[in-house]
Amino acid sequence: MGAWTTKLLVASILAFAGSCRAAESTLESISWGSEADGEPEEWGYRLFLTADNFTVSPWHSVPLNAGKDLHTFIVEIPKNTAAKYEVQTEEALNPIQQDLTSNGSLRYYHSDIPWNYGLLPQTWEDPDYINPDVNATGDNDPTDVVEIGGSALETGSIHPVKVLGAYALIDQGELDWKVIVISQADPLAERLNDIEDVERELPGELERIRVWFRDSKLLDGKPANTFGFDDQPVDRAQTLGVINQTHGFWLDLVSGARENTESKSVFG
């Protein structure tokens, strides 16, 4: 059996085992790591997630819940960097890889992103679902996360976070939620519990997030993004509803209850 086939088989088994034991374990009970193939910011570079020294999927194998009132954040892009890394949802093992532009060159944001950016594992924004509040379909990816803490977090690292709120970003007719969180380990975390706390402790930060993501596709020659809910972020309670819904969409996808018409890699 070839090395790639072996990796795929192990990842498939662990994806199933991980979902079974997620309810009875915490993030801390597993030794998480990463394994690089190539060099960062070079074509073909991939970063694979490991759990107890086995290669696993960051999308499927990591539990969404990280303990009481906490969720799991997987970092794709550290703060103050511009290389656009993303989990590859159609590739086996779902490695993190730098996106490519339409001409095949490595993709970079229009400016360094001022926050840590990544995803909530075990979520999926179903492109067949039309959100009645904003009249837009899901963007066919895991739910995005903007972590507003003070420290730059490493690509591929996993962190328990507090959910604070979210922006309903609309990208050319697709709903692309940006969930705003703070790392549990950040000194500011004890003072942030809901979206209004962000404005109190970090005045102007929410508007800064909105404007940065509004303009994030301009370098690619695309129009500015728009936002639902009158350009305002929704609160923690509504955001938790969004997360529960996108987790349900993910469960339907990986269980086969929803046909995998998008050719997603659902076993890691």
Rosetta silent file (secondary structure, phi, psi, omega in degrees, C-alpha in Angstrom):
SEQUENCE: MGAWTTKLLVASILAFAGSCRAAESTLESISWGSEADGEPEEWGYRLFLTADNFTVSPWHSVPLNAGKDLHTFIVEIPKNTAAKYEVQTEEALNPIQQDLTSNGSLRYYHSDIPWNYGLLPQTWEDPDYINPDVNATGDNDPTDVVEIGGSALETGSIHPVKVLGAYALIDQGELDWKVIVISQADPLAERLNDIEDVERELPGELERIRVWFRDSKLLDGKPANTFGFDDQPVDRAQTLGVINQTHGFWLDLVSGARENTESKSVFG
SCORE:     score description
SCORE:     0.000 S_00000001
   1 L     0.000  129.931 -178.650    0.000    0.000    0.000 S_00000001
   2 L   -68.524  161.057 -177.673    1.432    3.408   -1.003 S_00000001
   3 H   -62.218  -41.330 -178.948    2.167    6.127    1.543 S_00000001
   4 H   -64.983  -42.413  179.119   -0.581    8.410    0.222 S_00000001
   5 H   -63.190  -40.596  178.432   -3.162    5.601    0.321 S_00000001
   6 H   -62.162  -44.612  178.304   -2.111    4.735    3.857 S_00000001
   7 H   -58.884  -44.862 -178.396   -2.490    8.355    4.959 S_00000001
   8 H   -63.203  -42.992  179.942   -5.926    8.555    3.412 S_00000001
   9 H   -63.319  -46.431  179.948   -7.050    5.321    5.062 S_00000001
  10 H   -61.649  -42.842 -179.115   -5.787    6.390    8.487 S_00000001
  11 H   -63.333  -39.442  179.358   -7.407    9.814    8.128 S_00000001
  12 H   -63.556  -43.198  179.185  -10.740    8.273    7.202 S_00000001
  13 H   -64.301  -44.735 -177.905  -10.655    5.994   10.237 S_00000001
  14 H   -69.525  -32.229  176.992   -9.640    8.831   12.577 S_00000001
  15 H   -60.660  -41.442  178.439  -12.291   11.153   11.161 S_00000001
  16 H   -71.083  -46.176 -179.256  -14.916    8.629   12.198 S_00000001
  17 H   -63.007  -38.983 -179.706  -13.246    7.818   15.503 S_00000001
  18 H   -62.618  -39.864  179.539  -12.785   11.500   16.262 S_00000001
  19 H   -66.736  -30.893 -179.804  -16.469   12.214   15.782 S_00000001
  20 H   -73.957  -37.506 -174.838  -17.326    9.378   18.144 S_00000001
  21 H   -96.206   -3.653 -176.693  -14.998   10.458   20.943 S_00000001
  22 H   -58.376  -38.295 -176.183  -15.418   14.235   20.545 S_00000001
  23 H   -68.943  -22.091 -175.590  -18.265   14.309   23.034 S_00000001
  24 H  -111.749   10.223  179.201  -16.193   12.615   25.722 S_00000001
  25 L  -135.729  167.773  176.619  -12.863   14.336   25.197 S_00000001
  26 L  -116.895  169.232  176.990  -11.439   17.832   25.057 S_00000001
  27 H   -57.538  -34.815 -175.163   -8.960   19.448   22.709 S_00000001
  28 H   -70.399  -17.672 -178.324   -6.315   19.108   25.413 S_00000001
  29 H   -80.159   -6.410 -178.850   -6.611   15.310   25.486 S_00000001
  30 L  -117.548  140.156  176.898   -5.200   15.051   21.955 S_00000001
  31 L   -89.210  101.126 -178.139   -1.682   15.982   20.864 S_00000001
  32 E   -89.024  147.116  176.993   -2.247   18.250   17.861 S_00000001
  33 E  -159.064 -167.880  178.670    0.499   19.165   15.422 S_00000001
  34 E  -147.793  159.386 -178.034    1.222   19.780   11.768 S_00000001
  35 E  -137.638  119.338 -175.636    3.408   18.405    9.003 S_00000001
  36 E   -91.965  143.887  172.486    4.582   20.594    6.122 S_00000001
  37 E  -121.760  101.519 -176.148    5.107   19.486    2.539 S_00000001
  38 L   100.006 -169.636 -177.557    7.215   22.154    0.840 S_00000001
  39 L  -113.765  139.940  179.284    8.034   25.702    1.874 S_00000001
  40 L   -55.561  145.686  179.846    5.524   28.451    2.812 S_00000001
  41 L    60.468   28.876  169.151    4.659   30.942    0.067 S_00000001
  42 L  -123.217  147.688 -176.914    5.931   28.572   -2.613 S_00000001
  43 L   -60.771  134.782  178.163    3.710   26.891   -5.195 S_00000001
  44 L    90.891   -6.770  179.399    2.546   23.427   -4.089 S_00000001
  45 L   -63.687  136.585  175.973    3.138   23.983   -0.366 S_00000001
  46 E  -138.428  143.677  176.732    0.690   22.103    1.876 S_00000001
  47 E  -118.840  119.431 -178.377    0.321   21.917    5.636 S_00000001
  48 E  -100.730  141.467  177.416   -1.263   18.747    7.038 S_00000001
  49 E   -86.136  142.529  175.433   -2.826   18.516   10.493 S_00000001
  50 E  -123.895  149.581  175.914   -1.797   15.704   12.841 S_00000001
  51 E  -135.067  118.643 -175.475   -3.492   14.235   15.908 S_00000001
  52 L    50.334   41.579  175.686   -1.490   11.899   18.144 S_00000001
  53 L    72.266    9.826  172.300    1.008   11.640   15.255 S_00000001
  54 E  -106.553  143.123  177.743   -1.599   10.570   12.684 S_00000001
  55 E   -75.605  129.518 -176.764   -2.509   12.776    9.732 S_00000001
  56 E  -135.647  174.888 -179.959   -6.121   13.961   10.032 S_00000001
  57 L   -92.273  128.383  174.129   -8.493   16.463    8.493 S_00000001
  58 L   -67.857  -24.325 -179.102   -8.726   19.945   10.033 S_00000001
  59 L   -80.082  -44.002 -170.559  -12.250   20.203    8.659 S_00000001
  60 L  -102.404  -30.651 -168.710  -13.676   16.850    9.772 S_00000001
  61 L   -93.182  -12.809 -178.585  -11.532   15.402   12.577 S_00000001
  62 L   -95.816  129.200 -179.003  -11.346   18.311   15.015 S_00000001
  63 L   -66.484  141.842  178.163  -14.352   18.720   17.336 S_00000001
  64 L   -67.052  -42.883 -177.564  -16.330   21.944   16.970 S_00000001
  65 E   -86.660  135.820 -175.945  -16.945   22.285   20.703 S_00000001
  66 E  -116.577   18.758 -177.865  -13.940   23.021   22.901 S_00000001
  67 E   124.662 -178.364 -176.709  -15.543   22.916   26.330 S_00000001
  68 L   -57.720  120.389  177.663  -18.178   24.856   28.206 S_00000001
  69 L    62.092   20.063 -179.904  -19.119   27.990   26.224 S_00000001
  70 E  -124.994  149.694  174.411  -16.089   27.530   23.954 S_00000001
  71 E  -124.028  169.122 -175.801  -15.631   26.631   20.297 S_00000001
  72 E  -100.561  131.482  178.263  -12.620   25.483   18.294 S_00000001
  73 E  -116.521  126.701  174.497  -10.710   27.818   16.001 S_00000001
  74 E  -108.622  124.411 -174.828   -8.208   26.512   13.427 S_00000001
  75 E   -81.278  127.862  169.649   -5.804   29.165   12.141 S_00000001
  76 E  -101.954  -43.345 -174.134   -5.281   29.495    8.412 S_00000001
  77 E  -128.528  116.091  176.810   -3.786   33.014    8.263 S_00000001
  78 L   -68.471  152.909  178.121   -1.838   34.618   11.150 S_00000001
  79 L   -63.025  149.923  179.168   -2.481   38.276   11.910 S_00000001
  80 L    66.602   29.892  171.253   -0.288   40.851   10.168 S_00000001
  81 E  -130.441  166.042 -174.812    0.361   38.618    7.152 S_00000001
  82 E  -124.366  -12.169  179.297   -1.098   38.724    3.623 S_00000001
  83 E   -66.200  127.586 -173.355   -0.621   35.245    2.100 S_00000001
  84 L   -89.484   91.164  176.778   -4.135   33.787    1.562 S_00000001
  85 E   -92.883  148.493 -177.731   -4.036   30.266    3.032 S_00000001
  86 E  -156.063  144.429  172.850   -7.139   28.083    3.135 S_00000001
  87 E   -63.615  133.698 -177.989   -8.212   24.532    3.973 S_00000001
  88 L   -90.873  100.595 -171.567   -8.688   22.613    0.723 S_00000001
  89 L   -76.061  -15.235 -179.264  -12.169   21.137    1.059 S_00000001
  90 L  -102.204    2.128 -177.529  -12.062   19.129   -2.184 S_00000001
  91 L  -108.904  141.012  178.765   -8.665   17.518   -1.540 S_00000001
  92 L   -55.447  136.684 -178.122   -8.045   14.381    0.503 S_00000001
  93 L    74.857   -6.518  175.711   -6.961   15.175    4.076 S_00000001
  94 L    48.722   54.498  179.551   -8.038   18.809    3.536 S_00000001
  95 L   -68.142  163.305  173.781   -4.539   20.338    3.880 S_00000001
  96 E   -89.681  130.232 -175.541   -4.008   24.069    4.264 S_00000001
  97 E  -143.907  150.864  176.630   -2.627   25.589    1.079 S_00000001
  98 E   -73.028  132.231  178.751   -2.115   29.077   -0.343 S_00000001
  99 L   -64.776  159.625  176.396   -4.848   30.034   -2.790 S_00000001
 100 E  -114.242  149.565  174.426   -4.086   30.762   -6.423 S_00000001
 101 L   -80.400  177.824 -178.629   -5.300   33.658   -8.549 S_00000001
 102 L   -64.047  -23.299  178.427   -7.045   33.166  -11.888 S_00000001
 103 L   -96.226    7.784  174.519   -3.659   33.273  -13.665 S_00000001
 104 L    89.191    4.117  177.433   -2.142   30.617  -11.386 S_00000001
 105 L   -87.328  160.354 -179.792    0.015   32.849   -9.195 S_00000001
 106 E   -65.375  139.320 -174.681   -0.024   32.696   -5.408 S_00000001
 107 L   -93.302  138.652  174.932   -2.784   34.815   -3.920 S_00000001
 108 E  -129.049  149.449  174.532   -2.235   37.614   -1.413 S_00000001
 109 E   -68.240  167.071  179.303   -4.704   39.922    0.312 S_00000001
 110 E   -67.625  -20.668  175.426   -4.835   43.611   -0.563 S_00000001
 111 E  -161.548  166.494  177.165   -3.037   44.304    2.733 S_00000001
 112 E   -57.334  136.638  177.969   -1.869   42.429    5.825 S_00000001
 113 E   -79.231  128.488 -174.315   -4.858   41.103    7.740 S_00000001
 114 L   -80.250    4.390 -177.955   -4.897   42.705   11.221 S_00000001
 115 L  -135.715  164.005  169.702   -6.437   39.642   12.908 S_00000001
 116 E   -75.604  140.374 -172.391   -5.948   35.888   13.023 S_00000001
 117 E  -134.020  142.999  179.772   -8.195   34.239   10.451 S_00000001
 118 E  -178.275 -138.649 -171.992   -9.399   30.693    9.915 S_00000001
 119 E  -142.573  161.569  166.314  -12.353   28.370   10.348 S_00000001
 120 L   -93.827  120.435  178.355  -14.680   26.532   12.685 S_00000001
 121 L   -66.827  160.695  177.236  -14.218   22.779   12.074 S_00000001
 122 L    57.112   38.230  171.104  -17.232   20.570   11.422 S_00000001
 123 L  -132.216  159.211  178.610  -19.233   23.420    9.859 S_00000001
 124 L  -160.756  131.623  178.532  -20.326   24.028    6.268 S_00000001
 125 L   -93.855  100.375 -171.697  -22.278   26.806    4.597 S_00000001
 126 L   -65.834  120.680 -179.967  -24.623   24.886    2.291 S_00000001
 127 L   -71.323   -8.688  176.148  -24.893   26.513   -1.159 S_00000001
 128 L   -89.719   -9.773 -178.147  -28.394   25.051   -1.551 S_00000001
 129 L   -94.905  126.099  176.509  -29.693   26.906    1.501 S_00000001
 130 E   -99.081  115.116  179.535  -31.071   30.424    0.982 S_00000001
 131 E   -71.933  120.552 -174.988  -30.829   32.455    4.178 S_00000001
 132 L   -69.622  -21.508 -178.771  -34.157   34.320    4.493 S_00000001
 133 L   -74.450  -30.723 -176.536  -32.622   37.215    6.457 S_00000001
 134 L  -124.071   -2.793  178.766  -30.197   38.224    3.698 S_00000001
 135 L    54.625   50.160  179.226  -31.595   36.340    0.662 S_00000001
 136 E  -142.273  151.578  179.631  -28.245   34.722   -0.132 S_00000001
 137 E   -91.439  160.433  177.601  -26.965   31.144   -0.388 S_00000001
 138 E   -63.741  157.317 -173.310  -24.113   29.605    1.567 S_00000001
 139 L   -92.886    7.771  172.368  -20.603   29.957    0.134 S_00000001
 140 L    72.658   24.183  179.770  -19.819   26.198    0.102 S_00000001
 141 L  -135.101  166.285  169.763  -17.031   26.426    2.697 S_00000001
 142 L   -59.119  160.024 -178.699  -16.559   25.960    6.456 S_00000001
 143 L   -72.239  131.727 -175.988  -17.609   28.946    8.559 S_00000001
 144 E   -80.996  153.442 -177.591  -14.929   31.635    8.741 S_00000001
 145 E  -131.013  137.354  172.095  -13.463   33.053   11.963 S_00000001
 146 E  -117.040  111.362 -177.669  -11.870   36.414   12.801 S_00000001
 147 E   -99.448  121.801 -167.537   -9.904   36.175   16.065 S_00000001
 148 L  -101.497   17.488 -179.939   -9.272   39.633   17.545 S_00000001
 149 L   -70.376  174.975 -174.057   -6.703   38.815   20.238 S_00000001
 150 L   -85.354  -13.875 -175.487   -3.356   40.500   20.591 S_00000001
 151 L  -104.528  142.310  171.802   -1.059   37.608   19.602 S_00000001
 152 L   -74.981  130.196 -177.351   -0.283   36.254   16.151 S_00000001
 153 L  -107.976  144.117 -171.480   -1.267   32.574   16.034 S_00000001
 154 L   -74.746  141.229  174.394    0.509   29.990   13.876 S_00000001
 155 L   -55.117  131.122 -179.653   -1.028   28.530   10.727 S_00000001
 156 L    87.804   -6.895  179.583   -2.509   25.110   11.530 S_00000001
 157 L   -80.618  157.083 -172.311   -2.684   25.745   15.270 S_00000001
 158 E  -121.733  132.814 -173.218   -5.874   24.996   17.210 S_00000001
 159 E  -140.413  134.642  168.288   -7.364   27.246   19.893 S_00000001
 160 E   -70.196  133.993 -176.986  -10.405   27.296   22.189 S_00000001
 161 E  -134.822  157.478  172.092  -12.223   30.590   21.603 S_00000001
 162 E   -96.398  126.851  176.962  -15.168   32.604   22.901 S_00000001
 163 E   -80.023  132.382 -176.754  -17.753   33.479   20.245 S_00000001
 164 E  -114.602  -34.355 -177.518  -18.750   37.155   20.401 S_00000001
 165 E   172.891 -165.144 -178.798  -20.777   37.872   17.256 S_00000001
 166 E  -164.762  151.986  167.967  -20.583   37.830   13.468 S_00000001
 167 E  -100.745  138.717  174.967  -20.870   39.813   10.267 S_00000001
 168 E   -93.798   83.333 -179.264  -23.098   38.461    7.481 S_00000001
 169 E   -75.786  137.692  177.123  -20.779   39.219    4.561 S_00000001
 170 E  -113.935  115.818 -178.684  -22.273   38.920    1.064 S_00000001
 171 E  -112.786   98.618  179.000  -19.740   38.054   -1.643 S_00000001
 172 L    51.141   48.332  175.226  -21.330   38.234   -5.098 S_00000001
 173 L    88.828   -2.809  179.326  -24.596   36.783   -3.863 S_00000001
 174 E  -107.930  137.641  178.222  -23.094   34.227   -1.461 S_00000001
 175 E   -83.655  124.483 -175.298  -23.382   34.428    2.319 S_00000001
 176 E  -131.965   82.477 -176.826  -19.963   34.163    3.968 S_00000001
 177 E   -57.066  137.699  173.060  -20.325   34.532    7.737 S_00000001
 178 E  -115.404   98.376 -176.838  -17.362   36.104    9.556 S_00000001
 179 E   -81.117  124.864 -177.680  -17.594   34.900   13.162 S_00000001
 180 E   -93.905  125.502 -175.568  -15.801   37.237   15.584 S_00000001
 181 E  -137.579  169.767  171.830  -14.048   35.477   18.473 S_00000001
 182 E  -133.109  134.675  177.568  -11.356   35.946   21.109 S_00000001
 183 E   -59.970  137.898  178.036   -8.880   33.259   22.135 S_00000001
 184 L   -58.496  -28.932 -176.830   -9.579   31.917   25.607 S_00000001
 185 L   -83.554   -8.390 -177.964   -5.881   32.464   26.378 S_00000001
 186 L   -74.209  140.051 -179.733   -5.903   36.158   25.458 S_00000001
 187 L   -58.138  -25.590 -178.165   -5.733   38.577   28.422 S_00000001
 188 L   -81.212  -12.763 -171.192   -8.745   40.448   27.069 S_00000001
 189 H   -58.960  -36.693 -176.799  -10.969   37.348   26.937 S_00000001
 190 H   -66.924  -18.046 -179.022  -12.337   37.699   30.474 S_00000001
 191 H  -101.734   -1.429 -179.570  -13.783   41.115   29.568 S_00000001
 192 L  -116.499  118.287  179.546  -15.370   40.069   26.265 S_00000001
 193 L  -129.990  -18.124 -179.377  -18.576   38.027   26.294 S_00000001
 194 L  -152.087  174.480 -170.796  -20.779   39.545   23.563 S_00000001
 195 H   -65.846  -33.767 -179.348  -20.493   41.842   20.575 S_00000001
 196 H   -67.713  -24.029  177.591  -21.175   45.071   22.475 S_00000001
 197 H   -66.620  -30.018 -179.843  -18.191   44.312   24.707 S_00000001
 198 H   -63.409  -45.927 -179.679  -15.903   44.561   21.682 S_00000001
 199 H   -65.324  -34.686  179.669  -16.885   48.174   21.012 S_00000001
 200 H   -68.995  -44.927 -175.527  -16.441   49.048   24.679 S_00000001
 201 H   -86.051  -30.177 -178.093  -13.002   47.483   25.047 S_00000001
 202 L  -130.461   72.667 -175.749  -11.741   48.033   21.486 S_00000001
 203 L   -55.935  131.088  179.195  -13.476   51.156   20.144 S_00000001
 204 L    86.003   -7.424 -175.560  -13.698   51.176   16.350 S_00000001
 205 H   -67.327  -39.116 -179.155  -12.561   47.555   15.946 S_00000001
 206 H   -64.413  -42.759  177.744  -15.871   46.273   14.558 S_00000001
 207 H   -66.624  -35.479  176.840  -15.983   48.952   11.871 S_00000001
 208 H   -61.830  -41.762  177.262  -12.354   48.226   11.068 S_00000001
 209 H   -62.548  -46.940 -178.244  -13.253   44.567   10.509 S_00000001
 210 H   -59.514  -47.564 -176.674  -16.202   45.493    8.287 S_00000001
 211 H   -66.618  -40.768 -179.151  -14.196   47.861    6.095 S_00000001
 212 H   -62.378  -45.944 -179.880  -11.245   45.476    5.736 S_00000001
 213 H   -74.918  -26.787  173.588  -13.435   42.600    4.571 S_00000001
 214 H   -57.908  -39.792 -173.998  -15.535   44.912    2.416 S_00000001
 215 L   -97.682    5.625 -168.434  -12.421   45.704    0.391 S_00000001
 216 L   -68.980  -18.121 -178.432  -10.711   42.286    0.574 S_00000001
 217 L  -105.267    2.019 -176.065  -11.500   41.254   -3.038 S_00000001
 218 H   -63.466  -35.796  179.751  -10.696   44.565   -4.753 S_00000001
 219 H   -63.317  -26.146  179.047   -7.141   43.469   -5.587 S_00000001
 220 H   -85.184    3.733 -179.269   -8.650   40.539   -7.530 S_00000001
 221 L    79.949   15.885  179.948  -10.679   42.944   -9.668 S_00000001
 222 L   -99.149  160.356  179.147  -13.938   42.013   -7.919 S_00000001
 223 L   -70.384  164.234  176.730  -16.509   44.436   -6.498 S_00000001
 224 L   -63.101  143.149  175.547  -16.598   45.432   -2.843 S_00000001
 225 L   -72.680  157.319  176.060  -18.383   42.988   -0.562 S_00000001
 226 E  -119.097  177.967 -176.557  -21.622   43.984    1.145 S_00000001
 227 E  -139.148  145.024  172.931  -23.198   43.014    4.480 S_00000001
 228 L   -80.132  178.533  175.679  -26.588   41.984    5.754 S_00000001
 229 H    57.446   41.609  176.597  -28.338   43.369    8.837 S_00000001
 230 H    56.157   38.137  176.740  -27.719   47.003    7.813 S_00000001
 231 H    68.000   14.232 -177.998  -23.942   46.543    7.924 S_00000001
 232 L  -106.981  146.299  175.272  -24.084   45.686   11.641 S_00000001
 233 L   -73.817  149.119  174.437  -22.724   42.551   13.341 S_00000001
 234 E   -86.929  161.551 -173.911  -25.185   40.172   14.999 S_00000001
 235 L   -82.957 -178.992 -176.874  -24.781   39.284   18.666 S_00000001
 236 H   -60.353  -45.391 -176.525  -23.468   36.136   20.340 S_00000001
 237 H   -59.848  -46.197  179.709  -26.872   34.452   20.671 S_00000001
 238 H   -67.325  -36.143  178.949  -27.674   34.809   16.978 S_00000001
 239 H   -65.570  -39.368  176.772  -24.160   33.743   16.032 S_00000001
 240 H   -61.794  -35.404  174.723  -24.464   30.564   18.095 S_00000001
 241 H   -63.301  -40.351  176.715  -27.610   29.802   16.103 S_00000001
 242 H   -62.231  -45.319 -179.177  -25.636   30.241   12.884 S_00000001
 243 H   -63.213  -43.452  178.065  -22.906   27.905   14.130 S_00000001
 244 H   -61.685  -39.202  179.723  -25.424   25.244   15.142 S_00000001
 245 H   -66.398  -46.697 -178.538  -27.066   25.515   11.741 S_00000001
 246 H   -70.072  -27.850  172.029  -23.807   25.224    9.769 S_00000001
 247 H   -66.058  -39.659  176.464  -22.755   22.307   11.968 S_00000001
 248 H   -63.371  -39.802  176.466  -26.038   20.637   11.008 S_00000001
 249 H   -61.661  -41.004  178.134  -25.307   21.281    7.324 S_00000001
 250 H   -63.533  -44.099  179.086  -21.898   19.635    7.805 S_00000001
 251 H   -59.375  -42.222  178.450  -23.449   16.620    9.518 S_00000001
 252 H   -62.395  -38.971 -179.012  -25.873   16.196    6.620 S_00000001
 253 H   -66.731  -49.821 -174.348  -22.986   16.376    4.137 S_00000001
 254 H   -75.498  -23.908  179.566  -20.671   13.844    5.809 S_00000001
 255 H   -83.824  -15.303 -176.244  -23.505   11.440    6.699 S_00000001
 256 L    90.467   -1.354  177.445  -24.858   11.383    3.161 S_00000001
 257 L   -63.960  -28.708  174.966  -28.221   12.833    4.185 S_00000001
 258 L  -114.276  123.852 -177.043  -27.397   15.674    1.802 S_00000001
 259 L   -60.011  136.732 -177.772  -25.995   14.582   -1.580 S_00000001
 260 L   -84.624   69.284 -177.978  -22.378   15.617   -2.074 S_00000001
 261 L   -77.136   -9.984 -178.982  -22.948   17.402   -5.382 S_00000001
 262 L   -96.074    5.536  177.874  -20.022   19.768   -4.733 S_00000001
 263 L    57.496   38.969  176.008  -17.404   16.952   -4.761 S_00000001
 264 L   -74.234  148.037  173.835  -16.203   17.754   -1.266 S_00000001
 265 L   -84.232  104.027 -170.310  -13.699   15.402    0.397 S_00000001
 266 L   -99.359    1.390  177.000  -15.837   14.245    3.299 S_00000001
 267 L  -117.749   20.402 -178.976  -13.547   11.624    4.828 S_00000001
 268 L    83.755    0.000    0.000  -10.469   13.814    5.213 S_00000001
